């Protein structure tokens, strides 16, 4: 069952993890570099969640690389359960953060340029879009691993 | 495996469905009665999603009641898969709607009474809280049913 596509220690899992790390880094950078994100609670929430998702995805990507190169296929359900719970929690938090950011950006955009200059609004929107992509890949990882646990 | 707690056609599942219907109705009423919710995209989104969640939960609650009283335990994986997918989609949408509503309410509250009179703000907050509770119960139903499918 270790060969389930997308589950931990496969090349599909590595691709998902790299995608998560990439999109969450992009979301964090679009939101935090040269933008006063700390004026809005939702934007601070997004920055915190993306700041948690980046080390989580990177660590699991390194773990996948190690497992693929050493062909080491450990069967430890406890680790799988921890990974699935971590993925689940981060996926839910990143969906909440992305939705919150998108809704606040929409409200600011409709309030006019005094609240949201076009340069900033575009970056907020890009950041929310990257967070949604990151969430999608995290859910995919989580589902593949949950399926693997259930079929033990 | 039909006896999995919380899975379709058990009394635990019926309780979860009734809770979902109750909280989503409360969320819809707090948001829509005597409040101009259509001025904000996030609030419209919440009303639409709660409007979808109420008939979904009520139908499945009726299905549970019928199964419990007639002691009819059909084994049809196709129905289970449809229920799990429906629960999943509605759970994700209700989390997104609840987060969006909460973030916009927070922004309006911090903008001062001109944008959000205390009477309205309290109702927005209550509506978001009810939507979060409804989401939590939908996720629980979805997980129990997913576990049942995986263990077929």
GROMACS .gro file of N, CA and C in nm, chain A residues 39-42 88 91-93 95-97 99-101 103-104 106-108 115 132 135 139 143 146-147 149-151, chain B residues 39-42 88 91-93 95-97 99-101 103-104 106-108 115 132 135 139 143 146-147 149-151:
model
  174
   39UNK      N    1  -0.229   4.626   0.878
   39UNK     CA    2  -0.346   4.711   0.906
   39UNK      C    3  -0.475   4.629   0.911
   40UNK      N    4  -0.472   4.509   0.855
   40UNK     CA    5  -0.594   4.429   0.845
   40UNK      C    6  -0.573   4.291   0.909
   41UNK      N    7  -0.668   4.251   0.995
   41UNK     CA    8  -0.656   4.124   1.067
   41UNK      C    9  -0.645   4.005   0.970
   42UNK      N   10  -0.728   4.007   0.864
   42UNK     CA   11  -0.730   3.893   0.771
   42UNK      C   12  -0.595   3.874   0.704
   88UNK      N   13  -0.445   1.836   0.746
   88UNK     CA   14  -0.585   1.874   0.761
   88UNK      C   15  -0.599   2.010   0.826
   91UNK      N   16  -0.466   2.276   0.601
   91UNK     CA   17  -0.554   2.297   0.484
   91UNK      C   18  -0.675   2.381   0.524
   92UNK      N   19  -0.736   2.349   0.637
   92UNK     CA   20  -0.853   2.425   0.682
   92UNK      C   21  -0.817   2.569   0.712
   93UNK      N   22  -0.703   2.588   0.782
   93UNK     CA   23  -0.662   2.724   0.816
   93UNK      C   24  -0.628   2.804   0.691
   95UNK      N   25  -0.752   2.758   0.388
   95UNK     CA   26  -0.877   2.792   0.317
   95UNK      C   27  -0.943   2.912   0.384
   96UNK      N   28  -0.948   2.908   0.519
   96UNK     CA   29  -1.010   3.019   0.593
   96UNK      C   30  -0.934   3.149   0.565
   97UNK      N   31  -0.800   3.143   0.567
   97UNK     CA   32  -0.719   3.264   0.545
   97UNK      C   33  -0.737   3.316   0.403
   99UNK      N   34  -0.998   3.271   0.201
   99UNK     CA   35  -1.133   3.327   0.185
   99UNK      C   36  -1.142   3.463   0.251
  100UNK      N   37  -1.086   3.474   0.372
  100UNK     CA   38  -1.090   3.600   0.445
  100UNK      C   39  -1.018   3.708   0.364
  101UNK      N   40  -0.900   3.675   0.311
  101UNK     CA   41  -0.823   3.772   0.232
  101UNK      C   42  -0.900   3.813   0.107
  103UNK      N   43  -1.224   3.807   0.054
  103UNK     CA   44  -1.344   3.887   0.083
  103UNK      C   45  -1.308   4.028   0.124
  104UNK      N   46  -1.202   4.043   0.205
  104UNK     CA   47  -1.161   4.178   0.246
  104UNK      C   48  -1.109   4.256   0.125
  106UNK      N   49  -1.200   4.216  -0.182
  106UNK     CA   50  -1.318   4.254  -0.261
  106UNK      C   51  -1.386   4.377  -0.203
  107UNK      N   52  -1.398   4.379  -0.069
  107UNK     CA   53  -1.462   4.493  -0.003
  107UNK      C   54  -1.381   4.621  -0.022
  108UNK      N   55  -1.248   4.609  -0.008
  108UNK     CA   56  -1.160   4.726  -0.024
  108UNK      C   57  -1.165   4.777  -0.168
  115UNK      N   58  -0.910   5.352  -0.028
  115UNK     CA   59  -0.882   5.242   0.064
  115UNK      C   60  -0.785   5.140   0.005
  132UNK      N   61  -0.513   3.006  -0.228
  132UNK     CA   62  -0.613   2.906  -0.269
  132UNK      C   63  -0.544   2.787  -0.337
  135UNK      N   64  -0.379   2.579  -0.075
  135UNK     CA   65  -0.480   2.502  -0.003
  135UNK      C   66  -0.521   2.378  -0.082
  139UNK      N   67  -0.493   1.991   0.049
  139UNK     CA   68  -0.608   1.900   0.060
  139UNK      C   69  -0.580   1.771  -0.017
  143UNK      N   70  -0.582   1.404   0.150
  143UNK     CA   71  -0.677   1.298   0.109
  143UNK      C   72  -0.603   1.170   0.070
  146UNK      N   73  -0.485   1.009   0.388
  146UNK     CA   74  -0.598   0.955   0.466
  146UNK      C   75  -0.644   0.822   0.406
  147UNK      N   76  -0.649   0.818   0.272
  147UNK     CA   77  -0.690   0.696   0.203
  147UNK      C   78  -0.592   0.582   0.235
  149UNK      N   79  -0.407   0.549   0.507
  149UNK     CA   80  -0.426   0.504   0.646
  149UNK      C   81  -0.549   0.413   0.654
  150UNK      N   82  -0.658   0.456   0.590
  150UNK     CA   83  -0.784   0.379   0.601
  150UNK      C   84  -0.769   0.242   0.539
  151UNK      N   85  -0.677   0.228   0.441
  151UNK     CA   86  -0.665   0.098   0.375
  151UNK      C   87  -0.556   0.011   0.437
  191UNK      N   88  -2.562   4.417   0.028
  191UNK     CA   89  -2.463   4.522  -0.001
  191UNK      C   90  -2.322   4.465  -0.005
  192UNK      N   91  -2.302   4.346   0.052
  192UNK     CA   92  -2.167   4.289   0.061
  192UNK      C   93  -2.163   4.150  -0.003
  193UNK      N   94  -2.064   4.128  -0.090
  193UNK     CA   95  -2.052   4.001  -0.161
  193UNK      C   96  -2.042   3.882  -0.066
  194UNK      N   97  -1.961   3.898   0.041
  194UNK     CA   98  -1.939   3.786   0.134
  194UNK      C   99  -2.068   3.743   0.201
  240UNK      N  100  -1.854   1.709   0.154
  240UNK     CA  101  -1.723   1.773   0.139
  240UNK      C  102  -1.733   1.909   0.073
  243UNK      N  103  -1.912   2.148   0.301
  243UNK     CA  104  -1.829   2.183   0.417
  243UNK      C  105  -1.725   2.288   0.378
  244UNK      N  106  -1.659   2.266   0.264
  244UNK     CA  107  -1.557   2.362   0.219
  244UNK      C  108  -1.619   2.498   0.190
  245UNK      N  109  -1.733   2.496   0.120
  245UNK     CA  110  -1.798   2.623   0.087
  245UNK      C  111  -1.846   2.695   0.212
  247UNK      N  112  -1.715   2.671   0.515
  247UNK     CA  113  -1.599   2.728   0.585
  247UNK      C  114  -1.554   2.857   0.517
  248UNK      N  115  -1.549   2.854   0.384
  248UNK     CA  116  -1.508   2.973   0.310
  248UNK      C  117  -1.605   3.089   0.337
  249UNK      N  118  -1.737   3.059   0.336
  249UNK     CA  119  -1.837   3.164   0.358
  249UNK      C  120  -1.829   3.219   0.500
  251UNK      N  121  -1.564   3.220   0.702
  251UNK     CA  122  -1.441   3.299   0.718
  251UNK      C  123  -1.457   3.435   0.651
  252UNK      N  124  -1.515   3.434   0.531
  252UNK     CA  125  -1.532   3.560   0.459
  252UNK      C  126  -1.622   3.655   0.540
  253UNK      N  127  -1.733   3.600   0.593
  253UNK     CA  128  -1.825   3.683   0.672
  253UNK      C  129  -1.756   3.736   0.797
  255UNK      N  130  -1.437   3.786   0.850
  255UNK     CA  131  -1.333   3.886   0.822
  255UNK      C  132  -1.394   4.020   0.781
  256UNK      N  133  -1.501   4.014   0.700
  256UNK     CA  134  -1.564   4.140   0.658
  256UNK      C  135  -1.631   4.208   0.780
  258UNK      N  136  -1.533   4.186   1.088
  258UNK     CA  137  -1.423   4.244   1.167
  258UNK      C  138  -1.377   4.377   1.108
  259UNK      N  139  -1.366   4.380   0.975
  259UNK     CA  140  -1.323   4.504   0.909
  259UNK      C  141  -1.426   4.615   0.928
  260UNK      N  142  -1.556   4.580   0.914
  260UNK     CA  143  -1.662   4.680   0.931
  260UNK      C  144  -1.667   4.731   1.075
  267UNK      N  145  -2.019   5.250   0.933
  267UNK     CA  146  -2.028   5.138   0.840
  267UNK      C  147  -2.107   5.021   0.899
  284UNK      N  148  -1.994   2.871   1.131
  284UNK     CA  149  -1.877   2.790   1.172
  284UNK      C  150  -1.924   2.660   1.239
  287UNK      N  151  -2.051   2.427   0.977
  287UNK     CA  152  -1.938   2.369   0.904
  287UNK      C  153  -1.876   2.254   0.983
  291UNK      N  154  -1.834   1.869   0.851
  291UNK     CA  155  -1.705   1.800   0.840
  291UNK      C  156  -1.710   1.668   0.916
  295UNK      N  157  -1.643   1.306   0.750
  295UNK     CA  158  -1.532   1.219   0.790
  295UNK      C  159  -1.582   1.081   0.828
  298UNK      N  160  -1.669   0.900   0.509
  298UNK     CA  161  -1.548   0.868   0.431
  298UNK      C  162  -1.480   0.745   0.491
  299UNK      N  163  -1.475   0.741   0.623
  299UNK     CA  164  -1.413   0.628   0.693
  299UNK      C  165  -1.488   0.498   0.662
  301UNK      N  166  -1.666   0.436   0.389
  301UNK     CA  167  -1.640   0.395   0.251
  301UNK      C  168  -1.504   0.327   0.240
  302UNK      N  169  -1.403   0.388   0.304
  302UNK     CA  170  -1.267   0.334   0.295
  302UNK      C  171  -1.258   0.195   0.356
  303UNK      N  172  -1.345   0.165   0.453
  303UNK     CA  173  -1.336   0.034   0.520
  303UNK      C  174  -1.430  -0.070   0.457
   0.00000   0.00000   0.00000
